[in-house]
mmCIF file of C-alpha atoms in Angstrom:
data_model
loop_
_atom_site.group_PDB
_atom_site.id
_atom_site.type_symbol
_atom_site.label_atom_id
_atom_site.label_comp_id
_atom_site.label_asym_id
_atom_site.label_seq_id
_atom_site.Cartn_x
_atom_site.Cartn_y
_atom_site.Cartn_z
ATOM 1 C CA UNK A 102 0.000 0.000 0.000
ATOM 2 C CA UNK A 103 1.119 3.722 -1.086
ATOM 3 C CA UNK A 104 2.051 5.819 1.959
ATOM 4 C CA UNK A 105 -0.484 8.204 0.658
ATOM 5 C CA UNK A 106 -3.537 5.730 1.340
ATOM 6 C CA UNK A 107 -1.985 4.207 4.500
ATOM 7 C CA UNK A 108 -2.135 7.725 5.807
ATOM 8 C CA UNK A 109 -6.005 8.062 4.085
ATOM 9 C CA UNK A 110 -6.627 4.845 5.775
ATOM 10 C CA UNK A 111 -5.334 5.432 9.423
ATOM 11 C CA UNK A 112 -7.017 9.362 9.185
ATOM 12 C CA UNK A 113 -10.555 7.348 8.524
ATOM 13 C CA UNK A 114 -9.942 4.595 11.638
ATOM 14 C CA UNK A 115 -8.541 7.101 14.217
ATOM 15 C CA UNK A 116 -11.532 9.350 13.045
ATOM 16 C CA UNK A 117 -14.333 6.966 13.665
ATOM 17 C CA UNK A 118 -12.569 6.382 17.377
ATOM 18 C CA UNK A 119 -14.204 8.774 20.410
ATOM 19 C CA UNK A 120 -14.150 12.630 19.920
ATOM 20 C CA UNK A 121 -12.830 11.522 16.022
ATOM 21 C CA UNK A 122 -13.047 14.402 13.668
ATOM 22 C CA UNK A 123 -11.072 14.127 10.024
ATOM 23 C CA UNK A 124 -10.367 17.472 7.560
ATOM 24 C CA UNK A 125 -8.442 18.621 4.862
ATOM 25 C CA UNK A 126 -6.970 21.623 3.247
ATOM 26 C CA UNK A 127 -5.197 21.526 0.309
ATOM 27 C CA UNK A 128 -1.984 21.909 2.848
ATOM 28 C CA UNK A 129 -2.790 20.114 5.471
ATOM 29 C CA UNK A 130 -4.626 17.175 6.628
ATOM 30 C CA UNK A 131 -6.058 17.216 10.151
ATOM 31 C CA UNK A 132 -7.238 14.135 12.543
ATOM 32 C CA UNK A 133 -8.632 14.235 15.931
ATOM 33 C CA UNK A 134 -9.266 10.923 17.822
ATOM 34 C CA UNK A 135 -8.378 8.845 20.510
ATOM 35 C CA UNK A 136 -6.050 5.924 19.247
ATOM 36 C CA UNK A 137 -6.503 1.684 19.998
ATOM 37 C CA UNK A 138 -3.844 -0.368 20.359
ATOM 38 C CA UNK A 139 -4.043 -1.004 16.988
ATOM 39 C CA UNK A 140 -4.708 2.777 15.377
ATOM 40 C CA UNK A 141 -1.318 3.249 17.876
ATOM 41 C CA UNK A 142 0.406 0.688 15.843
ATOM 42 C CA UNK A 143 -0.565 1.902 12.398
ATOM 43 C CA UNK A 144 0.398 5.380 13.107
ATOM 44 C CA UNK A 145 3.557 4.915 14.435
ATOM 45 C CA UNK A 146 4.281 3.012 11.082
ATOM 46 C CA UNK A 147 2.989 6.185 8.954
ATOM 47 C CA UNK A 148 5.233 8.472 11.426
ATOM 48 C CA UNK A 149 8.298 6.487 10.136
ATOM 49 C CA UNK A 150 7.690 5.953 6.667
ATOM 50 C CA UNK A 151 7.317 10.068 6.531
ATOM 51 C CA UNK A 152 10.855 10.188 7.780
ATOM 52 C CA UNK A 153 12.760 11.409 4.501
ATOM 53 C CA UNK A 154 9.468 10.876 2.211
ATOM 54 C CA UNK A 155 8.305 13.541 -0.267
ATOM 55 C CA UNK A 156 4.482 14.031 1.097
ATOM 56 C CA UNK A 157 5.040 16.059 4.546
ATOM 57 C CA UNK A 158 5.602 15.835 8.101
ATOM 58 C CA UNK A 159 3.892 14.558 10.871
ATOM 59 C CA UNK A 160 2.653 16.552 14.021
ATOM 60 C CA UNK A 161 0.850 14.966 16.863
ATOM 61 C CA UNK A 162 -0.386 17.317 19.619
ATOM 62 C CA UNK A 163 -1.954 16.221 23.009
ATOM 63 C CA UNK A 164 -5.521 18.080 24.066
ATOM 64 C CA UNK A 165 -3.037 20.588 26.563
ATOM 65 C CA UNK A 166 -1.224 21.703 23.110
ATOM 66 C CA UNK A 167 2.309 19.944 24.295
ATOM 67 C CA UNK A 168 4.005 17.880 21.186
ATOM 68 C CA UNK A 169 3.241 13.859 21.558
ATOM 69 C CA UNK A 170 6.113 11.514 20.565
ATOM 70 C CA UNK A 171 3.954 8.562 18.804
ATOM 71 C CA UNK A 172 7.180 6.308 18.912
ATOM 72 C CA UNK A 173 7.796 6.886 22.414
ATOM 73 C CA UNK A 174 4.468 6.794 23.825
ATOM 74 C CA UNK A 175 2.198 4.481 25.651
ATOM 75 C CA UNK A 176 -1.372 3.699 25.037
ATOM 76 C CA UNK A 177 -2.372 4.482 28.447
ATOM 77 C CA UNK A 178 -0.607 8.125 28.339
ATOM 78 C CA UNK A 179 -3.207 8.484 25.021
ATOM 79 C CA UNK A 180 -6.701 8.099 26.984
ATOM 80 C CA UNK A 181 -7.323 11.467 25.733
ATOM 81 C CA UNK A 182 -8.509 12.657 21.815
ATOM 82 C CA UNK A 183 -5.203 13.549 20.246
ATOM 83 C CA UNK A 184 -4.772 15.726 17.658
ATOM 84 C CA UNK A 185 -2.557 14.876 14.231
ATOM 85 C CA UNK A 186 -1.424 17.180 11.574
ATOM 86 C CA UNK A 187 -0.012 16.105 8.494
ATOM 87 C CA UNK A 188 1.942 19.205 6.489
ATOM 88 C CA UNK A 189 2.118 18.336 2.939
ATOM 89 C CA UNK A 190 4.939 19.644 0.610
ATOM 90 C CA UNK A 191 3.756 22.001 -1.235
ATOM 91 C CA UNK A 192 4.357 21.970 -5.595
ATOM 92 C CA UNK A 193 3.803 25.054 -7.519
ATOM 93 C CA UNK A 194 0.340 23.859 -9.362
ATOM 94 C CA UNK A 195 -0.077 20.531 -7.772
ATOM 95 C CA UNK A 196 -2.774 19.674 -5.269
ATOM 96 C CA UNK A 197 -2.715 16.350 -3.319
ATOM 97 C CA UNK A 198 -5.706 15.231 -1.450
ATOM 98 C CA UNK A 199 -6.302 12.145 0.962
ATOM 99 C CA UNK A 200 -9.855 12.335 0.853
ATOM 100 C CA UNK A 201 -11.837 12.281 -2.259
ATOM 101 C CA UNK A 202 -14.238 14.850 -0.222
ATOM 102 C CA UNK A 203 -11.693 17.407 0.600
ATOM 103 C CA UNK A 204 -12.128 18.253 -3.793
ATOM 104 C CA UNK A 205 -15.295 20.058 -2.289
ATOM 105 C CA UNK A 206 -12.787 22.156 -0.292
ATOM 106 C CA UNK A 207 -10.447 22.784 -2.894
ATOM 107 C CA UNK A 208 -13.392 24.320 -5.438
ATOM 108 C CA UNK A 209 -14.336 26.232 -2.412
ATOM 109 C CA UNK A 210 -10.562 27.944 -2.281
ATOM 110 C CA UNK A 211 -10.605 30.385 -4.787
ATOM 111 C CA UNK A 212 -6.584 30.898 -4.861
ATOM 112 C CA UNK A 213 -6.301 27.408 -4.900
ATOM 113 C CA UNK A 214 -8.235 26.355 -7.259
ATOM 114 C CA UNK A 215 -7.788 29.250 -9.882
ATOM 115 C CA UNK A 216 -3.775 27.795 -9.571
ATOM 116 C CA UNK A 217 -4.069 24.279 -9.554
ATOM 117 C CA UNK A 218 -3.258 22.558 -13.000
ATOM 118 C CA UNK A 219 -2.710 18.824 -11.216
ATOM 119 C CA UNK A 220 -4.862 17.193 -8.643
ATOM 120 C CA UNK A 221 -3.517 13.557 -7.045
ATOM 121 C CA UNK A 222 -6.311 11.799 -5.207
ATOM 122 C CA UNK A 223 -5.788 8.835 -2.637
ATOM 123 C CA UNK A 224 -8.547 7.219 -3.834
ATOM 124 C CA UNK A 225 -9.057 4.783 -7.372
ATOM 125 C CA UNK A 226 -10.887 6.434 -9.865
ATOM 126 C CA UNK A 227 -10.363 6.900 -14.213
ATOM 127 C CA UNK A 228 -9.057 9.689 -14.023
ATOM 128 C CA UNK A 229 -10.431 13.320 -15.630
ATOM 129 C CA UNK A 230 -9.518 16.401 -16.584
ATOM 130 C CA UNK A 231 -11.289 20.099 -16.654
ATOM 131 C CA UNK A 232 -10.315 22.825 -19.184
ATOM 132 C CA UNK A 233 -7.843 24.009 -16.478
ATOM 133 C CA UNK A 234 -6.503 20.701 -14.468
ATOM 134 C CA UNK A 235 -5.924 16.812 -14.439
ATOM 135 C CA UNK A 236 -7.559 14.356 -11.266
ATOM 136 C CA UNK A 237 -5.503 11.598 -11.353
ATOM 137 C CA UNK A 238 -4.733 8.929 -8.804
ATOM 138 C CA UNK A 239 -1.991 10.056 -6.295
ATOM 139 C CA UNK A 240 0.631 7.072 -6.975
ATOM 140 C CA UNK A 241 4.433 7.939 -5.678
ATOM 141 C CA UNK A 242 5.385 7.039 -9.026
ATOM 142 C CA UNK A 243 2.877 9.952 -10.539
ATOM 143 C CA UNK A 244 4.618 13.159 -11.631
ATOM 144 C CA UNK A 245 3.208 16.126 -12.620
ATOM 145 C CA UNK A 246 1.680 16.300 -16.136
ATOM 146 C CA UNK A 247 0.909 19.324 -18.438
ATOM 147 C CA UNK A 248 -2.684 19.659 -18.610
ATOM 148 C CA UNK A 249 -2.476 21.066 -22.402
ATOM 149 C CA UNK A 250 -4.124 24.684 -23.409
ATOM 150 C CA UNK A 251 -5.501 26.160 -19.759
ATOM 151 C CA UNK A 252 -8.605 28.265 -20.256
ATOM 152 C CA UNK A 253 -9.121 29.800 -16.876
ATOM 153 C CA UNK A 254 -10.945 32.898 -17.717
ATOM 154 C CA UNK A 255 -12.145 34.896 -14.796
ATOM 155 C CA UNK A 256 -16.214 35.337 -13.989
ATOM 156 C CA UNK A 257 -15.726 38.493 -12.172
ATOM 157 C CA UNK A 258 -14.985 40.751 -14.776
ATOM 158 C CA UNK A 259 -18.480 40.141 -15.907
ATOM 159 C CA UNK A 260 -20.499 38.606 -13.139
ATOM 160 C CA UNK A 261 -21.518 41.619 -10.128
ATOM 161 C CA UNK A 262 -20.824 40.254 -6.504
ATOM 162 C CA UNK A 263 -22.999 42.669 -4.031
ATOM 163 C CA UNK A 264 -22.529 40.138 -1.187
ATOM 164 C CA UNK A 265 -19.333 41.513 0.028
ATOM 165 C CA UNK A 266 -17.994 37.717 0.803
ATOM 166 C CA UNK A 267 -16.262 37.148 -2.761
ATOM 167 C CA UNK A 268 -19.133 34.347 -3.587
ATOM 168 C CA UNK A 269 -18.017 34.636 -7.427
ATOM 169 C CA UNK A 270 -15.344 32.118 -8.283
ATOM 170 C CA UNK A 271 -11.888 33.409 -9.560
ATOM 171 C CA UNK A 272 -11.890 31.436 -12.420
ATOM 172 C CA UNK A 273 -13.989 28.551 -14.059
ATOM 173 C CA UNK A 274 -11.451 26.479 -15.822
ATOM 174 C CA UNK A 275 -11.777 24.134 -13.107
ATOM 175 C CA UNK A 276 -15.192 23.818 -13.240
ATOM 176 C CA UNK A 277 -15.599 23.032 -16.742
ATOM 177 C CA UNK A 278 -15.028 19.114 -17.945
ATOM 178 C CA UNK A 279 -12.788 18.856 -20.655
ATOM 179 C CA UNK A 280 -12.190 14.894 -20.853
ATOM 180 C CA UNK A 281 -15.318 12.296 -19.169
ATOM 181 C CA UNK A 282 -13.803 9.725 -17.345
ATOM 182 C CA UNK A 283 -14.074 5.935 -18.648
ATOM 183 C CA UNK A 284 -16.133 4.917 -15.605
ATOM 184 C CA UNK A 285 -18.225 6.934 -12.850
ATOM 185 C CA UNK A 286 -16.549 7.244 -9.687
ATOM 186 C CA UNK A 287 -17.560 8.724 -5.751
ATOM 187 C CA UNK A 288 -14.506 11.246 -6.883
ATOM 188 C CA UNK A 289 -15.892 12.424 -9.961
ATOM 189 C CA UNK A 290 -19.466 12.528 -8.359
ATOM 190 C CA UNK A 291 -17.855 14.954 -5.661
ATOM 191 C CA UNK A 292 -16.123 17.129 -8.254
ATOM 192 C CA UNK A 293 -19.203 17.296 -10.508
ATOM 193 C CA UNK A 294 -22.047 18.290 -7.355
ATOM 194 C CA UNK A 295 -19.251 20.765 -6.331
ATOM 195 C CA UNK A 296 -18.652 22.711 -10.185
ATOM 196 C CA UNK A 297 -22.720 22.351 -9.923
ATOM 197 C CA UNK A 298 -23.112 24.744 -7.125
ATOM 198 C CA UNK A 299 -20.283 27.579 -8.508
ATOM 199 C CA UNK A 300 -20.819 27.467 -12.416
ATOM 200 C CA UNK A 301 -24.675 29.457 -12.158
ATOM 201 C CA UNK A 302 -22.848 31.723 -10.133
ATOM 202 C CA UNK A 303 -21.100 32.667 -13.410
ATOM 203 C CA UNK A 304 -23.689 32.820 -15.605
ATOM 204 C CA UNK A 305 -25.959 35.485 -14.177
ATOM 205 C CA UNK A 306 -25.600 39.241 -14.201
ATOM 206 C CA UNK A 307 -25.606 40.216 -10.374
ATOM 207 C CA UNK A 308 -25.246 38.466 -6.838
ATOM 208 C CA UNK A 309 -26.385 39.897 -3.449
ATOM 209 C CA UNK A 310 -27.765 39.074 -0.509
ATOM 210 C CA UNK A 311 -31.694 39.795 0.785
ATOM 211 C CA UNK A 312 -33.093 38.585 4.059
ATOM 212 C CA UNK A 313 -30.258 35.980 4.300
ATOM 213 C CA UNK A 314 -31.491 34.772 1.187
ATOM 214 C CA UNK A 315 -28.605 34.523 -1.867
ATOM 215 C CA UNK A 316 -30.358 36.077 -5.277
ATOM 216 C CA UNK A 317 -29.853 36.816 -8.404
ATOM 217 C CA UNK A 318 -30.498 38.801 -11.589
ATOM 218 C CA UNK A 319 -30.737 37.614 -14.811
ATOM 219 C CA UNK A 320 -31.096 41.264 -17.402
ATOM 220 C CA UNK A 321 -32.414 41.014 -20.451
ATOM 221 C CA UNK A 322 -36.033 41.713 -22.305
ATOM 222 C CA UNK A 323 -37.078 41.399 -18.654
ATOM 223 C CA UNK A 324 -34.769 41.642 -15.976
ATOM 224 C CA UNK A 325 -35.241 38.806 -13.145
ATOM 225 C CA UNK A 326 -34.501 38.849 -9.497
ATOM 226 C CA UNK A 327 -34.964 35.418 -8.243
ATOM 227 C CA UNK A 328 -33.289 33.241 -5.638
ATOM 228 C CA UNK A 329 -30.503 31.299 -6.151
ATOM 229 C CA UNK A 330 -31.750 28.235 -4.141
ATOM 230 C CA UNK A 331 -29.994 24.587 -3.191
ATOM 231 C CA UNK A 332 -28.759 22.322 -6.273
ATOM 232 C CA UNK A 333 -30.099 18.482 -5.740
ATOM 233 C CA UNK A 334 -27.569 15.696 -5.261
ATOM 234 C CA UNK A 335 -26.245 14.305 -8.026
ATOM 235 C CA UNK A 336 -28.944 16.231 -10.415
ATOM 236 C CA UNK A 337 -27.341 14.802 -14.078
ATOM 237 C CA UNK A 338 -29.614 17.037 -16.253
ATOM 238 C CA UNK A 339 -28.326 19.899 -14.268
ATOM 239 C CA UNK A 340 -24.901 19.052 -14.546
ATOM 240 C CA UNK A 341 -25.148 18.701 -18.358
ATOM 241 C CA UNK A 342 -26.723 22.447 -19.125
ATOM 242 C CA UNK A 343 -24.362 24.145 -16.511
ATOM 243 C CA UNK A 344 -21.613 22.619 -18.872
ATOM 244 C CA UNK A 345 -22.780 22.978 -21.785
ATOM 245 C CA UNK A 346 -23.661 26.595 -21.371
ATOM 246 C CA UNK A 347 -20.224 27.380 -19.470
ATOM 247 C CA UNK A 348 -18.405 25.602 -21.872
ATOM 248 C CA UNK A 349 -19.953 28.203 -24.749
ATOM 249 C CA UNK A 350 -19.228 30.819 -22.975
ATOM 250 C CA UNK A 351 -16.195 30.171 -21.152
ATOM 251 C CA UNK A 352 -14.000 27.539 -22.599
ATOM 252 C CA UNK A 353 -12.733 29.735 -25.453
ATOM 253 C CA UNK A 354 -11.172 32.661 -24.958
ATOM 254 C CA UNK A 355 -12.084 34.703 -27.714
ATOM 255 C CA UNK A 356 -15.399 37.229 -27.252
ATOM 256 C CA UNK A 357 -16.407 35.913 -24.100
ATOM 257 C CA UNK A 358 -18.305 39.228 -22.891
ATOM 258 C CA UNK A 359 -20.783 38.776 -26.059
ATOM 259 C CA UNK A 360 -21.437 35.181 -25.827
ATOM 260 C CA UNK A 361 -22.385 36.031 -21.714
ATOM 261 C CA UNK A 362 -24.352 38.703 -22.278
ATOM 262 C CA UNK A 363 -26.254 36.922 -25.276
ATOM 263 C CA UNK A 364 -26.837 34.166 -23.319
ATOM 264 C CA UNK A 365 -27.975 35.712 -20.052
ATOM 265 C CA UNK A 366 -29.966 38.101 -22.499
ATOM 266 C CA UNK A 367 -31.234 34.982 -23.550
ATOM 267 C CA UNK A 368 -31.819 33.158 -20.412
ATOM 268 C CA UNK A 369 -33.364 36.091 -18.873
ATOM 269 C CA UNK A 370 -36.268 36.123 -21.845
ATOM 270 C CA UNK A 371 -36.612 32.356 -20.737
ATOM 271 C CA UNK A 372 -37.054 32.480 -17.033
ATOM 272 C CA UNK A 373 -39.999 32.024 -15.020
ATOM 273 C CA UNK A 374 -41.127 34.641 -12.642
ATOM 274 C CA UNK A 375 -40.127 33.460 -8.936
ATOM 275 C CA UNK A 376 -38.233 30.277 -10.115
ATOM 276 C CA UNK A 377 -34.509 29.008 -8.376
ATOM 277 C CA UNK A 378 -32.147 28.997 -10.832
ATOM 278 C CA UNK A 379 -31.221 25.737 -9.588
ATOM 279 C CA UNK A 380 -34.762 24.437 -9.704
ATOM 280 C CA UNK A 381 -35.582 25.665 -13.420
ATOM 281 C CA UNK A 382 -32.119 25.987 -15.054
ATOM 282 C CA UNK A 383 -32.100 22.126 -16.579
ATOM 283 C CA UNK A 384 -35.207 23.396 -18.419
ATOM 284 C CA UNK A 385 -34.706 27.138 -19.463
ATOM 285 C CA UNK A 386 -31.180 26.902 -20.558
ATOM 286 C CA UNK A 387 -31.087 24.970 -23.372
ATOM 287 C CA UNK A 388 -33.469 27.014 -25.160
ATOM 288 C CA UNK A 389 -31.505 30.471 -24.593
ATOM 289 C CA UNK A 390 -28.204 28.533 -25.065
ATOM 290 C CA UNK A 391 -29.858 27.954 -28.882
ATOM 291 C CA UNK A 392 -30.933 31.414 -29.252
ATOM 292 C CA UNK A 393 -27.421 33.073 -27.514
ATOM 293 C CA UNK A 394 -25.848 30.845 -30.709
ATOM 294 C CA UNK A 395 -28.335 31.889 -33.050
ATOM 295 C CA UNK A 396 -27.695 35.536 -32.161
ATOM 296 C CA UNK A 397 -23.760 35.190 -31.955
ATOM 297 C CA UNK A 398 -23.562 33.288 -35.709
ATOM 298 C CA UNK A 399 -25.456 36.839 -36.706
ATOM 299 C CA UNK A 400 -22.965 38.699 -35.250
ATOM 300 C CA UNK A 401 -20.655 37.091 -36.973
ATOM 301 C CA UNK A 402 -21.681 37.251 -40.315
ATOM 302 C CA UNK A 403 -22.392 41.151 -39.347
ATOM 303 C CA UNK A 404 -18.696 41.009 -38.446
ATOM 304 C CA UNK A 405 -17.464 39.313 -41.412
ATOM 305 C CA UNK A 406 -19.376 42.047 -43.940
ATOM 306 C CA UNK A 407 -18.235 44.949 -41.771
ATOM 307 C CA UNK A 408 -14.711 43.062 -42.038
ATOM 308 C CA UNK A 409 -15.962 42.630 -46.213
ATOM 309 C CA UNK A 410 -16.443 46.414 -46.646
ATOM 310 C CA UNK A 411 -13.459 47.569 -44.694
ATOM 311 C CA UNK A 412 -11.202 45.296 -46.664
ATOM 312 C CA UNK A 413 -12.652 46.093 -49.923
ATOM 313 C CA UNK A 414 -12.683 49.623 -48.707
ATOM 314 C CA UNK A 415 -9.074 49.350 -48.157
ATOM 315 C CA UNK A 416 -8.078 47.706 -51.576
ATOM 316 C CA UNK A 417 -9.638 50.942 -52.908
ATOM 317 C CA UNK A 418 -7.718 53.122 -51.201
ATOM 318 C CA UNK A 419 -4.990 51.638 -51.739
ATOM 319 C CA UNK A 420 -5.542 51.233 -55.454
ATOM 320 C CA UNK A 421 -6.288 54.673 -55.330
ATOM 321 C CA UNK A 422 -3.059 55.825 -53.645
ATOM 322 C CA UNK A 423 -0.995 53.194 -56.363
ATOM 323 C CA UNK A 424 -2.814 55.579 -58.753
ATOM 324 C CA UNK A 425 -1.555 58.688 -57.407
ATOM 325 C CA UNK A 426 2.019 57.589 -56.623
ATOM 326 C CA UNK A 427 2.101 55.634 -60.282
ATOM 327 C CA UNK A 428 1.093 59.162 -62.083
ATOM 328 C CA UNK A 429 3.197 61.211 -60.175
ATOM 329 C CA UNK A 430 6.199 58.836 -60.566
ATOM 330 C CA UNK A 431 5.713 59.316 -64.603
ATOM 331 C CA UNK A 432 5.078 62.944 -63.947
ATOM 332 C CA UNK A 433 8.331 62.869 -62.007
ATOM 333 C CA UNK A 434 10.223 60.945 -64.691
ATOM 334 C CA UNK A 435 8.664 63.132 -67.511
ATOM 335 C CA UNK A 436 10.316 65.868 -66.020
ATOM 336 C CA UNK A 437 13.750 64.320 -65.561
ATOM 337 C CA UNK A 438 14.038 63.082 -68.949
ATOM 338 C CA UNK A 439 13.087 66.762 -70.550
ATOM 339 C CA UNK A 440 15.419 68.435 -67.920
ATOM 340 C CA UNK A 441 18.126 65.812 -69.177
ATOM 341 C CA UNK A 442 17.450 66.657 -72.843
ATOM 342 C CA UNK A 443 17.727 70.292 -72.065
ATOM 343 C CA UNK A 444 21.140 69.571 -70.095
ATOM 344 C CA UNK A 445 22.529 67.477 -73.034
ATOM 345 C CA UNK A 446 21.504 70.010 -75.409
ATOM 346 C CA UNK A 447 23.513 72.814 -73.625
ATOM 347 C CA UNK A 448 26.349 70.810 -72.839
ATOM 348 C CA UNK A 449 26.436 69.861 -76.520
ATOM 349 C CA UNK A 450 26.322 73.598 -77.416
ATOM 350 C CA UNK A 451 28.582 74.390 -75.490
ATOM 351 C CA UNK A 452 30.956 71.804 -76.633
ATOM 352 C CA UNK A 453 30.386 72.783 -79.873
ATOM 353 C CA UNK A 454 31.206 76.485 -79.328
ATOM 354 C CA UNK A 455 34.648 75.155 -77.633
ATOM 355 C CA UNK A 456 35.629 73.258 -81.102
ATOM 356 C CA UNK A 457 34.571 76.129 -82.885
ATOM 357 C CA UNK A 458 36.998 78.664 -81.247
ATOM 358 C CA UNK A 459 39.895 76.035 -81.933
ATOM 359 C CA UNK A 460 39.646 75.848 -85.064
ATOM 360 C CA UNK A 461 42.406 76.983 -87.351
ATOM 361 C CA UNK A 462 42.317 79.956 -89.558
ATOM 362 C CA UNK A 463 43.205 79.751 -93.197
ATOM 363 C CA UNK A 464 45.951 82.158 -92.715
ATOM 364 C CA UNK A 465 47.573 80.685 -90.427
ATOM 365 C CA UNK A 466 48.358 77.808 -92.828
#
């Protein structure tokens, strides 16, 4: 067994003990419990196999805060919960998690998140990718891969947060699938209910707060200011129109402020008065997801005839200026070539006079 799932392993068992507790960051993982014999024995195994390992270190700290040698220290000195930290090392882009839960944590980390373009997971699962990072399995023999062209565009530059608590994520490239996994997993069903709760926050106009109530606004035709509501477990048809309509407007870089404001123009026409967005999104979107494509293939063929005319309006122009410079070049050599004449018939005067002032006289013979 991997150290990484040994340590999973022994987190889960020592949490399930009296006073357990188990959570993770994407820096640390922390366990509260009070060890058995045999939790005792399995730890002090993980403490040594840390010793010179890449993963982290190990901190065990008694419920006074004093530091707990795990190698040195009886089971009956451990009646009480103790508390173990394990610091990971931390890689520039790289994420490793214990617990296929803590991926809800890391879409909740905005910094995070936004930075992360590999995620190892202690768990077995086909592995995935979004349009920003790779889940794979966390295997010591892993090392970090290059998750191709990133698109990690950021929401906020379109999206207004009014709650003062940064609700908007920093970027969606994580929560946009790029490559489905071969086989469903309790790991991809954790990343997929998690990207289901942030992506609608992405595709509406405004966020605030009312009555301790989260809304929203969707501005089009008619503007709508309707709750945002609680997304259902697991809701596949939900899943499948947040991604399809994030992955029009966000997974390509190029004119993303029109395709979100056609689409929210669109979605806004759609929407029910009163309705959650997670209750009636499934439904409405696809229709204004059509229409925001309908309206954007228009504005590109506007685009390409105003791009038609200014072209054409430039090979004119240009033609025109070619005119001008092709006249006045001929103008310009016109005048050169009668200037020349006039220069070669002086010079040959004035040659001519010389000759005729040498010549000899007849008396002088």
């Amino acid at each position: 067994m991997t150290l990484a799932r040994a340590i999973r392993d022994g987190a889960e068992a020592l949490s399930r003990s009296e006073g357990g507790h188990c959570s993770e960051t994407p820096q640390a993982l922390y366990v509260n419990g009070t060890f058995t014999d045999e939790t005792l024995i399995e730890w002090r195994q993980i403490a040594f196999r840390l010793i010179g390992s890449e993963i982290g270190a190990l901190i065990a700290i008694d419920s006074f805060g004093n530091s707990v040698d795990l190698q040195a220290a009886r089971i009956e000195d451990l009646a009480d919960p103790i508390r173990l930290v394990v610091e990971k090392a931390l890689i520039e882009g790289t994420v490793h998690l214990f617990l296929p839960s803590s991926i809800a944590v890391l879409l909740e980390s905005q910094d995070a998140s936004s930075k992360a373009r590999n995620v190892y997971i202690a768990e077995d699962f086909a592995p995935f990718s979004s349009a920003s990072c790779l889940f794979s399995v966390w295997d010591t023999a892993a090392s970090p891969a290059e998750p191709g062209a990133v698109v990690n565009i950021d929401p906020r530059r379109f999206v207004r947060d009014f709650t003062g608590a940064a609700s908007v994520p920093k970027s969606t490239g994580i929560y946009i699938l790029k490559s489905v996994p071969k086989q469903d997993s309790s790991v991809f069903r954790i990343w997929s209910d998690a990207a289901s709760r942030y992506l609608p926050l992405c595709l509406v106009n405004e966020i605030w707060e009312e009555k301790g109530v989260q809304m929203v606004s969707l501005i089009g035709p008619r503007t709508r200011r309707i709750p945002l509501g609680v997304p259902a477990s697991t809701d596949s048809e939900l899943f499948k129109s947040l991604q399809n309509a994030s992955e029009w407007v966000y997974a390509d870089s190029r004119e993303v402020e029109i395709k979100y404001t056609l689409f929210t123009n669109e979605l806004a026409r759609e929407w029910p008065e009163d309705s959650c967005i997670y209750e009636q999104f499934s439904y409405r979107a696809p229709k204004a997801l059509e229409s925001a494509k309908t309206a954007y293939r228009a504005h590109l063929r506007n685009e390409s005839k105003e791009t038609l005319k200014s072209l054409s309006d430039l090979r004119k122009a240009l033609s025109e200026e070619v005119s001008k410079v092709s006249a006045q070049t001929r103008e310009l050599v016109g005048t050169l070539w009668r200037d020349f004449a006039i220069a070669i018939e002086a010079v040959s005067s004035r040659v001519a006079l010389i000759f005729a002032d040498k010549k000899p006289s007849a008396g002088s013979l």
